Coordinates of C-alpha atoms and ligand atoms in Angstrom, one line a residue:
X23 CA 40.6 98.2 -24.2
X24 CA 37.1 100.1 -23.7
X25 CA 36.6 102.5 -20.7
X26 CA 33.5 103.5 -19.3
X27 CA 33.5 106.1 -21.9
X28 CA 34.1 104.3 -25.0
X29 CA 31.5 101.8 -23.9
X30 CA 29.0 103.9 -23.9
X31 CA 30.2 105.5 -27.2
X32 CA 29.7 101.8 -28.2
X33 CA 25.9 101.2 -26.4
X34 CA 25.4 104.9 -28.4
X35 CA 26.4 103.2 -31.9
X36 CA 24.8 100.1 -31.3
X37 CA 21.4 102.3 -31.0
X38 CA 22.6 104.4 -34.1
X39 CA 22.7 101.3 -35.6
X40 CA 19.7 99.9 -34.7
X41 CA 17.6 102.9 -35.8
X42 CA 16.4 101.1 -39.1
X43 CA 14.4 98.8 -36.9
X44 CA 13.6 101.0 -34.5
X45 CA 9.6 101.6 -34.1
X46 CA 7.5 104.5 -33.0
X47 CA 4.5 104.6 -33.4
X48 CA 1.5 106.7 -32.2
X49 CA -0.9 104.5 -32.1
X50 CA -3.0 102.4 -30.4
X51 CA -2.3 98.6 -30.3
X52 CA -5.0 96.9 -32.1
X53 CA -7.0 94.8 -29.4
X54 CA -6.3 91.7 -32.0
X55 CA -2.7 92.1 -32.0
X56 CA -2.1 92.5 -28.2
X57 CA -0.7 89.4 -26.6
X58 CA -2.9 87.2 -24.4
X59 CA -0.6 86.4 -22.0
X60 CA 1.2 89.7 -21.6
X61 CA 1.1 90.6 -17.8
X62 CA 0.8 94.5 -19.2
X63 CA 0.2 94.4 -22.3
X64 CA -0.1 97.9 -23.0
X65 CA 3.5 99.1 -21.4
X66 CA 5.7 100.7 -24.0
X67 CA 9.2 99.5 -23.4
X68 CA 12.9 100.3 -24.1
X69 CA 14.4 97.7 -25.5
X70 CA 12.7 94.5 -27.1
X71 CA 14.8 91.5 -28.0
X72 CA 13.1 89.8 -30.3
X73 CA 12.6 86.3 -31.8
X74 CA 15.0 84.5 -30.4
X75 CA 15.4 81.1 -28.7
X76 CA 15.4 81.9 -24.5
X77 CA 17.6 79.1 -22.7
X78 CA 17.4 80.2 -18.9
X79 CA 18.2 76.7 -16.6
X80 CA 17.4 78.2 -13.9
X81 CA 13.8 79.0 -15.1
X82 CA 13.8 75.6 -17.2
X83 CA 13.2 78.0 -20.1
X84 CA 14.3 76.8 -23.8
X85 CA 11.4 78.4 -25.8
X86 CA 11.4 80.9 -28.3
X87 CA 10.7 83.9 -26.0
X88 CA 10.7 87.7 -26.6
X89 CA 11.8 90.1 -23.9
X90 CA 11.3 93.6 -22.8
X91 CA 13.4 95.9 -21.1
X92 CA 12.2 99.1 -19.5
X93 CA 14.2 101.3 -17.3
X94 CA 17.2 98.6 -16.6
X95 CA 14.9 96.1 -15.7
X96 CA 13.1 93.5 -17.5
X97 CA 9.4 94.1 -18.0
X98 CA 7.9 90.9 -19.7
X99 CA 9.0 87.8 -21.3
X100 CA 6.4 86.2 -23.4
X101 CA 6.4 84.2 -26.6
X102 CA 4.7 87.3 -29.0
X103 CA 5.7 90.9 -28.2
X104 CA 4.5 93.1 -30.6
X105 CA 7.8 95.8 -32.0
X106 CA 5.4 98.6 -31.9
X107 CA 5.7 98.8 -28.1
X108 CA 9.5 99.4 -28.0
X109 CA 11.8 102.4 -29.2
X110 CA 14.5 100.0 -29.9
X111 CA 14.1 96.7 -31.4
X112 CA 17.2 94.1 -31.5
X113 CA 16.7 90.5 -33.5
X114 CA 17.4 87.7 -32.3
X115 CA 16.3 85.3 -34.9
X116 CA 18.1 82.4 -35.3
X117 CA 20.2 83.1 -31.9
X118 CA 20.0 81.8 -28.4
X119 CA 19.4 84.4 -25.5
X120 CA 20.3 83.5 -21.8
X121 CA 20.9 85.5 -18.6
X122 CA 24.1 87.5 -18.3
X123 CA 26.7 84.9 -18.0
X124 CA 28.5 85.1 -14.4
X125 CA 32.2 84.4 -14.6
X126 CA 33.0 83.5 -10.6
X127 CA 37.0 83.1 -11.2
X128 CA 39.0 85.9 -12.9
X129 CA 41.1 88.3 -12.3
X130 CA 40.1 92.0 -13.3
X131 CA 42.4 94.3 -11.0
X132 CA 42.9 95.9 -14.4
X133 CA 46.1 98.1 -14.6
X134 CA 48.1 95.5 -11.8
X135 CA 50.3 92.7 -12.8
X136 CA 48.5 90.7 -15.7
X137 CA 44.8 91.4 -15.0
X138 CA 42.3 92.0 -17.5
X139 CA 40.0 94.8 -18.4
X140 CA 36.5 93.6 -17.3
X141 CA 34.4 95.3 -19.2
X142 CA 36.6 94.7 -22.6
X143 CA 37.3 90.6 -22.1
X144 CA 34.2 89.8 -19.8
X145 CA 30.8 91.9 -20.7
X146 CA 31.9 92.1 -24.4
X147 CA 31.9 88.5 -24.6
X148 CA 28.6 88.1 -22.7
X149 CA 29.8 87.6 -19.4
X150 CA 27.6 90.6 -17.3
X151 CA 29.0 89.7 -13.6
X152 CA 32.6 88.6 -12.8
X153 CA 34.2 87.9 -9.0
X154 CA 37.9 88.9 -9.2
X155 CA 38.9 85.7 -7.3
X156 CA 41.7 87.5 -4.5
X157 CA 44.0 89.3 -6.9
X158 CA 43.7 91.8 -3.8
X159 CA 44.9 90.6 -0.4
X160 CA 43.7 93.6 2.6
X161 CA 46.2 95.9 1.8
X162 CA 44.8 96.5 -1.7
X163 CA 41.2 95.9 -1.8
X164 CA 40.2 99.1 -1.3
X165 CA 41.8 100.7 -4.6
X166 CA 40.3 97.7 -6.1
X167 CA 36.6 98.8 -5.6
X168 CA 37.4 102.2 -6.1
X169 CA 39.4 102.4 -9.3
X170 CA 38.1 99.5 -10.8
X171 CA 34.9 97.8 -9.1
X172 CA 33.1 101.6 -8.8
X173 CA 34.4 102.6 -12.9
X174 CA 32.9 99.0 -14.6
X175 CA 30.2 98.6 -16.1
X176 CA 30.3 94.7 -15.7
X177 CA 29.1 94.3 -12.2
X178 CA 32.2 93.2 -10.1
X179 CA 32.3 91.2 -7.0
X180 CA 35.7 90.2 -5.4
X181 CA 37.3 88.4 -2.5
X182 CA 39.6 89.1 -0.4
X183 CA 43.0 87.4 -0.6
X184 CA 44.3 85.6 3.0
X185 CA 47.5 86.7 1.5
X186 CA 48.1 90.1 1.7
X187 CA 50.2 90.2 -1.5
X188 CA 47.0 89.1 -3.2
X189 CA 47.7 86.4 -6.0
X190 CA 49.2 88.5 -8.5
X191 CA 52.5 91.1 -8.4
X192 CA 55.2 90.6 -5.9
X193 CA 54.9 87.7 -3.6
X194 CA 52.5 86.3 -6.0
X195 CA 53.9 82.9 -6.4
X196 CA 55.2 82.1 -3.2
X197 CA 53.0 83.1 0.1
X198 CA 54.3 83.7 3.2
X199 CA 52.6 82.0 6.2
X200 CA 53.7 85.2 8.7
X201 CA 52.5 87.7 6.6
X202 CA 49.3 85.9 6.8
X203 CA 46.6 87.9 9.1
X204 CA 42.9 86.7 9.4
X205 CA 41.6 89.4 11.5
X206 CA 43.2 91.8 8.7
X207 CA 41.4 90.1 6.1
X208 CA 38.3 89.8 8.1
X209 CA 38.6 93.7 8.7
X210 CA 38.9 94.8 5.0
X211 CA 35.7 92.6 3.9
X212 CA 34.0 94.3 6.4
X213 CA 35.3 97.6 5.2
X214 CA 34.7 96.6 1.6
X215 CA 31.2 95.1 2.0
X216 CA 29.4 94.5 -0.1
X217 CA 31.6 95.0 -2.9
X218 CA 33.7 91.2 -1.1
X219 CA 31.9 88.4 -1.3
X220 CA 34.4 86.0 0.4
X221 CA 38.2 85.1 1.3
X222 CA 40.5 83.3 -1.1
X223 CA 42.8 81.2 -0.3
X224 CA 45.8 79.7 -2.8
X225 CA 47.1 76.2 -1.9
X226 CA 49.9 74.7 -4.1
X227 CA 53.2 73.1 -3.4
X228 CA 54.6 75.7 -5.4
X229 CA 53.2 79.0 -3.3
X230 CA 53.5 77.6 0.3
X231 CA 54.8 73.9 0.4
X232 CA 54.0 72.2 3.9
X233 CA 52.5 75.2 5.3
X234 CA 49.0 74.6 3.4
X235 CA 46.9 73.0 6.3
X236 CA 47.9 76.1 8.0
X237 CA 47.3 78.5 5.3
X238 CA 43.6 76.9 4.8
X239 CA 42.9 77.5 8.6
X240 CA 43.6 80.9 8.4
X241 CA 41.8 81.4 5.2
X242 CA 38.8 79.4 6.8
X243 CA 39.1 81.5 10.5
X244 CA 38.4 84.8 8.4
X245 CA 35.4 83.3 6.4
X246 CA 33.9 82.1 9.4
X247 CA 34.3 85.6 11.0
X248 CA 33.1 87.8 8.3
X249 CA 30.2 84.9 7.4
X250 CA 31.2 84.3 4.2
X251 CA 32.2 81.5 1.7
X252 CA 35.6 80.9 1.2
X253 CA 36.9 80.1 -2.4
X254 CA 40.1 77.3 -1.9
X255 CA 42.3 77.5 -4.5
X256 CA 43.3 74.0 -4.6
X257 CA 46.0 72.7 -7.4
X258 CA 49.0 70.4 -6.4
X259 CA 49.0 70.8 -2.7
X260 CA 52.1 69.7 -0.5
X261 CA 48.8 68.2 1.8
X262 CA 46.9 65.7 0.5
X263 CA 42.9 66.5 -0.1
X264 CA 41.7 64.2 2.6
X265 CA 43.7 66.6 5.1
X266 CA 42.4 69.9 2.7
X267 CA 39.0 69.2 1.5
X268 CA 37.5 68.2 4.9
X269 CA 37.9 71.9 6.3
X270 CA 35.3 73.4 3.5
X271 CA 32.0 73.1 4.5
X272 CA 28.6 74.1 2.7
X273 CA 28.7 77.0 0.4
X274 CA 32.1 77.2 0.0
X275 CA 34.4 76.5 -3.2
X276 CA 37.0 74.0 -4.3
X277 CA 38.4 75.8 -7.4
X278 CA 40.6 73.9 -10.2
X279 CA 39.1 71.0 -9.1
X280 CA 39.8 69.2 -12.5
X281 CA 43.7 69.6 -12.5
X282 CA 46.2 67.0 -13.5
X283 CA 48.3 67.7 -10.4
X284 CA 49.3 65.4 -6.8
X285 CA 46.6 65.2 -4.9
X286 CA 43.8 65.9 -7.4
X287 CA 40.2 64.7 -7.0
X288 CA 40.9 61.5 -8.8
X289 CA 42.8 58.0 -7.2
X290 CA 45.1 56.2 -9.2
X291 CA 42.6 53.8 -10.6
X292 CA 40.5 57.2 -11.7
X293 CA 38.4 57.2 -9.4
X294 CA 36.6 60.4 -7.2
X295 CA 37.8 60.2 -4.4
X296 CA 35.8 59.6 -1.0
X297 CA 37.0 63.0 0.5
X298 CA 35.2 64.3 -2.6
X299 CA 32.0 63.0 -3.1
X300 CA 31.6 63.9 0.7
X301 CA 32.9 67.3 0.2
X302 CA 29.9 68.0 -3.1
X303 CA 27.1 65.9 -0.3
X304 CA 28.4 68.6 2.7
X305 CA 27.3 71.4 -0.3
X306 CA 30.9 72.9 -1.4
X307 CA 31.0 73.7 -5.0
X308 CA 33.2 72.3 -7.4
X309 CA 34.6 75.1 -9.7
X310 CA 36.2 74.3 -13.2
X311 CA 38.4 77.8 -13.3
X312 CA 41.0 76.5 -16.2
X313 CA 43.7 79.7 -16.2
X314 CA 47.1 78.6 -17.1
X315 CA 47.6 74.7 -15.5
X316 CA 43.9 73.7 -13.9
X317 CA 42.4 71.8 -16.3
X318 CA 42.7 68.6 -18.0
X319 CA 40.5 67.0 -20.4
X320 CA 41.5 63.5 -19.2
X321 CA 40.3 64.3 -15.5
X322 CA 37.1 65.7 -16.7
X323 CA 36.0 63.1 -18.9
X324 CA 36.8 61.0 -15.9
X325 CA 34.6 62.9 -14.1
X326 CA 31.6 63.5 -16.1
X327 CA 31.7 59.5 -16.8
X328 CA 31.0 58.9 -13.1
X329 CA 28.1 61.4 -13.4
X330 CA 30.5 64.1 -10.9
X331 CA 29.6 67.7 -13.1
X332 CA 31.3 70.5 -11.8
X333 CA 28.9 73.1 -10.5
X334 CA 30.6 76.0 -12.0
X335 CA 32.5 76.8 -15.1
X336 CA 34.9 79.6 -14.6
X337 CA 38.0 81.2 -16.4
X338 CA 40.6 82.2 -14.2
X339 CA 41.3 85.3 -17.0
X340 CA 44.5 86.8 -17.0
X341 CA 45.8 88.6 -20.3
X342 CA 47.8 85.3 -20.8
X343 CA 45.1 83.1 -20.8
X344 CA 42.9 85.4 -22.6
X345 CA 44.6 85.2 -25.9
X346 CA 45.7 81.6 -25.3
X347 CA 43.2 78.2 -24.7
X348 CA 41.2 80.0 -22.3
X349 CA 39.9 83.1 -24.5
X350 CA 36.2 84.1 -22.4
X351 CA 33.7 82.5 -20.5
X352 CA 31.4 81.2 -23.5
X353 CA 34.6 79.2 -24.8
X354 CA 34.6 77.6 -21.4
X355 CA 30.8 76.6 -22.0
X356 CA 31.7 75.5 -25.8
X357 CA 34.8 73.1 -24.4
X358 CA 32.8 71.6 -21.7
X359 CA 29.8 70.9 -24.7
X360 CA 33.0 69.2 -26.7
X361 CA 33.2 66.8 -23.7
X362 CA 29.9 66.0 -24.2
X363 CA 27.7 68.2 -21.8
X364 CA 24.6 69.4 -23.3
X365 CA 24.3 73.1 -24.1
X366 CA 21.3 73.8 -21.2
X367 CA 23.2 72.3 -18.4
X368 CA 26.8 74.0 -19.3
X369 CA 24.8 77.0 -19.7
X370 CA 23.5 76.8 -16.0
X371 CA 26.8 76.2 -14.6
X372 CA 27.3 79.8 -16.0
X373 CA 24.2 81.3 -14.9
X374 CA 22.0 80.0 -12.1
X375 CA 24.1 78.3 -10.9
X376 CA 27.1 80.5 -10.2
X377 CA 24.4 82.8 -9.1
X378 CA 24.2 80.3 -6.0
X379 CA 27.7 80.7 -4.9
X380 CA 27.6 84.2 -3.9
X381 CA 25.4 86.8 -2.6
X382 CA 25.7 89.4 -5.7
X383 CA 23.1 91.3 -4.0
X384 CA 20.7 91.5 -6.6
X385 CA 18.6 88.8 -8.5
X386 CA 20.9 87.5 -11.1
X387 CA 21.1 84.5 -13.5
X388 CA 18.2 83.9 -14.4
X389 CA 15.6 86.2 -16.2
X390 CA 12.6 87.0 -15.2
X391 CA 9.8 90.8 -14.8
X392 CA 11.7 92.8 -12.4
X393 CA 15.3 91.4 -12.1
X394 CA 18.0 93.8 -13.7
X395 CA 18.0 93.8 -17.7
X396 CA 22.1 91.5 -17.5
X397 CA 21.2 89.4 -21.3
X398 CA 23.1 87.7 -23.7
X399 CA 22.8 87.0 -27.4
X400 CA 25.3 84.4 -28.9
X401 CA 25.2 83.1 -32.3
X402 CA 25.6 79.1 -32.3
X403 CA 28.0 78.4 -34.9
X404 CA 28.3 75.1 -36.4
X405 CA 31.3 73.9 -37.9
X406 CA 34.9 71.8 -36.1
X407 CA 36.0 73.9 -33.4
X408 CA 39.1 72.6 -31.6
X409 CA 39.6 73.3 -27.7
X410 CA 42.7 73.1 -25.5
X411 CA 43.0 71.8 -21.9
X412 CA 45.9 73.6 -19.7
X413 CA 48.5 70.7 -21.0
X414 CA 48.2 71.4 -24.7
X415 CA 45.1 68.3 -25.2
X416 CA 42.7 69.1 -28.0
X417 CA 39.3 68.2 -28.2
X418 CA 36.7 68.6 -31.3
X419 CA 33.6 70.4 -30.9
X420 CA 30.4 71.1 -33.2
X421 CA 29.5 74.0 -32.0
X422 CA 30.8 77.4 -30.3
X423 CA 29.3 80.1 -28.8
X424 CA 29.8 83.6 -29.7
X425 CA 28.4 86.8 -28.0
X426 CA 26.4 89.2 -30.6
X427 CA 24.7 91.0 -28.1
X428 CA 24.3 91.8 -24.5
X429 CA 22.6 93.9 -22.4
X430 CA 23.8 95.3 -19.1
X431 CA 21.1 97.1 -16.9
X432 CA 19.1 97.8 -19.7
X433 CA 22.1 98.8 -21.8
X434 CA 22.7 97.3 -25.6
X435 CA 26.4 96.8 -26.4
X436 CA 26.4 95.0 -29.9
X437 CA 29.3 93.1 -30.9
X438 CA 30.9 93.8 -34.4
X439 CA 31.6 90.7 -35.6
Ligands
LIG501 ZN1 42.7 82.6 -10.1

């Protein structure tokens, strides 16, 4: 577990550490070494990552790139910064560098029921923003922001649950429909704003049976009042999708859409479905969020042959699914290269892309002079990496990503590993 405080004890020892490559000097740059295309190229900096490879999607970056930091923000990103303009100097060489991954399913409500610690199974792994995906209904959002939200370092978005029990603790596998309150929920985002980001809603034969058409009303009657997107939690429905998926419209999310479950996104032949392919044309997202049951490796591959990517990859965290097939956000990114997706476009499910789905209120996913300092350094390793879908499948990949490095804000958290 690491608290606020241990993490910076950590950000402190990563600088200890990095004081052998640490370089002040006094002085000047000589006019020969200063680069051309530097915006300012005289602006000392706090932070310089340097030599490594910069895959940004969203700014179709893949370049060898170095990047400045100065006061939590990034200053410059150019192909030659010189080390004698920064106090602290982190290599990169031979790694990849991309924006603060954004994890938009997980479940962080750390210290309730089996949600994780964000800043310990999220921003060490590289993963700088997370959306705790309605672990709080409107009874419990508040504590939410203030105990956990307002003490992370990993910026934290949430939605609010149309349940009040939330999706984890009592109540937390079967929903009542009377308990269910959209002006409640509506009232809490507002109270809450902008900390919520949207209303989730849990559909499952399992949680509500035949009461799911109503369930997604409600659920879609409070995102329409509070002008948000509402996330649908959408896995073996009593309903099936073509009476679901037509109530989402653009900008909001179909999550576990690549389960093995009734009523999934696929016909019998394995197929997508019509209901679908109008659903991604209206603009709703298609989110991957694997947790314990969502994901199958034969409905993806089914999917990704007809050319239908999902828009988002997400983990669905829990402490279960944290130490079991699941693990972090960059596994997610490695499984979904094993089935064949190249590294630049999983990476932009995870960064520009999930920046789309939700206003985080800042300019994130994608890196560029004056957006918040939220980086990641992962070393590529080569080698046979198996992966596991929710139903036990394995598949073999080449390559796996694992966080070295990443910088929140402006601050460096180095990994030991
Ligand atoms: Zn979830």
């Amino acid at each position: 577990m690491l608290n606020r405080r241990e993490f910076s004890k950590s950000v402190l020892g990563a600088g200890l550490g990095l004081l052998g490559s640490t370089k002040l000097r006094g002085t000047a740059i000589p006019t020969a070494f200063q680069p051309q295309a530097a915006q300012r190229p005289a602006e000392k900096c706090d932070l310089l990552i340097k030599g490594g490879t910069l895959i940004d999607p969203g700014r179709q970056l893949h370049a060898p790139m170095d990047i400045a930091v100065l006061n939590g923000k990034i200053l410059e990103i150019s192909a030659e910064i010189p080390e004698s303009r920064a106090l602290r100097v982190i290599s990169a060489k031979g790694k990849i560098v991309t924006p603060g991954m954004i994890d938009i399913h997980q479940h962080c409500y750390d210290g309730v029921s089996d949600c994780v610690n964000a800043d310990h199974f999220c921003l060490a792994k590289g993963v700088t923003t997370v959306v705790d995906a309605g672990s709080a209904g409107y009874p419990a959002i508040a504590n939410l922001r203030k105990y956990v939200i307002n003490t992370s370092v990993t910026r934290i978005k949430a939605l609010v649950n149309i349940s009040p029990f939330g999706a984890v603790g009592v109540g937390g596998t079967v929903d009542v429909l009377k308990a269910v309150d959209p002006e409640l929920a509506a009232k809490a985002v507002e109270d809450n704003r902008p900390v919520v980001v949207g209303i989730k809603v849990r559909l499952g034969n399992e949680i509500q049976g035949a009461d799911d058409v109503e369930f997604l009303k409600r659920g879609v009657q409070a995102a329409r009042a509070v002008g948000l997107p509402l996330m649908a939690h959408i896995d073996g429905p009593y309903s099936p999708l073509t009476e679901l998926l037509p109530m989402l419209r653009k900008g909001d999310v179909y999550t576990h859409f690549l389960h093995a479950h009734p009523h999934g996104s696929l016909d019998a032949n394995g197929k997508i479905l019509p209901v679908v392919s109008e659903a991604r044309q209206r603009g709703v997202y298609f989110d991957v969020a694997q947790g314990r049951s969502h994901l199958s490796f034969d409905v993806a591959e089914k999917c990704l042959e007809q050319g239908f990517f999902p828009d988002t990859l997400s983990t669905d965290l829990t402490r279960v699914t944290a130490s079991d097939r699941v693990y972090d956000l960059p596994t997610m990114v490695s499984k979904f290269m094993a089935l064949g997706v190249d590294m630049g476009k999983a990476i932009q499910m995870v960064t520009s892309n999930a920046a789309r789905v939700f206003d985080f209120g800042a300019e994130i996913g994608t890196l560029k002079p004056g957006n918040d300092a939220d980086i990641s350094i992962f070393e590529v390793r080569e080698g046979k990496f198996d992966f596991e879908d929710s139903d036990g499948q394995k598949r073999s990949g080449r390559q796996k990503l694992v966080s070295t490095a990443v910088v929140r804000r402006g601050e460096l958290l180095v990994n030991e590993a």
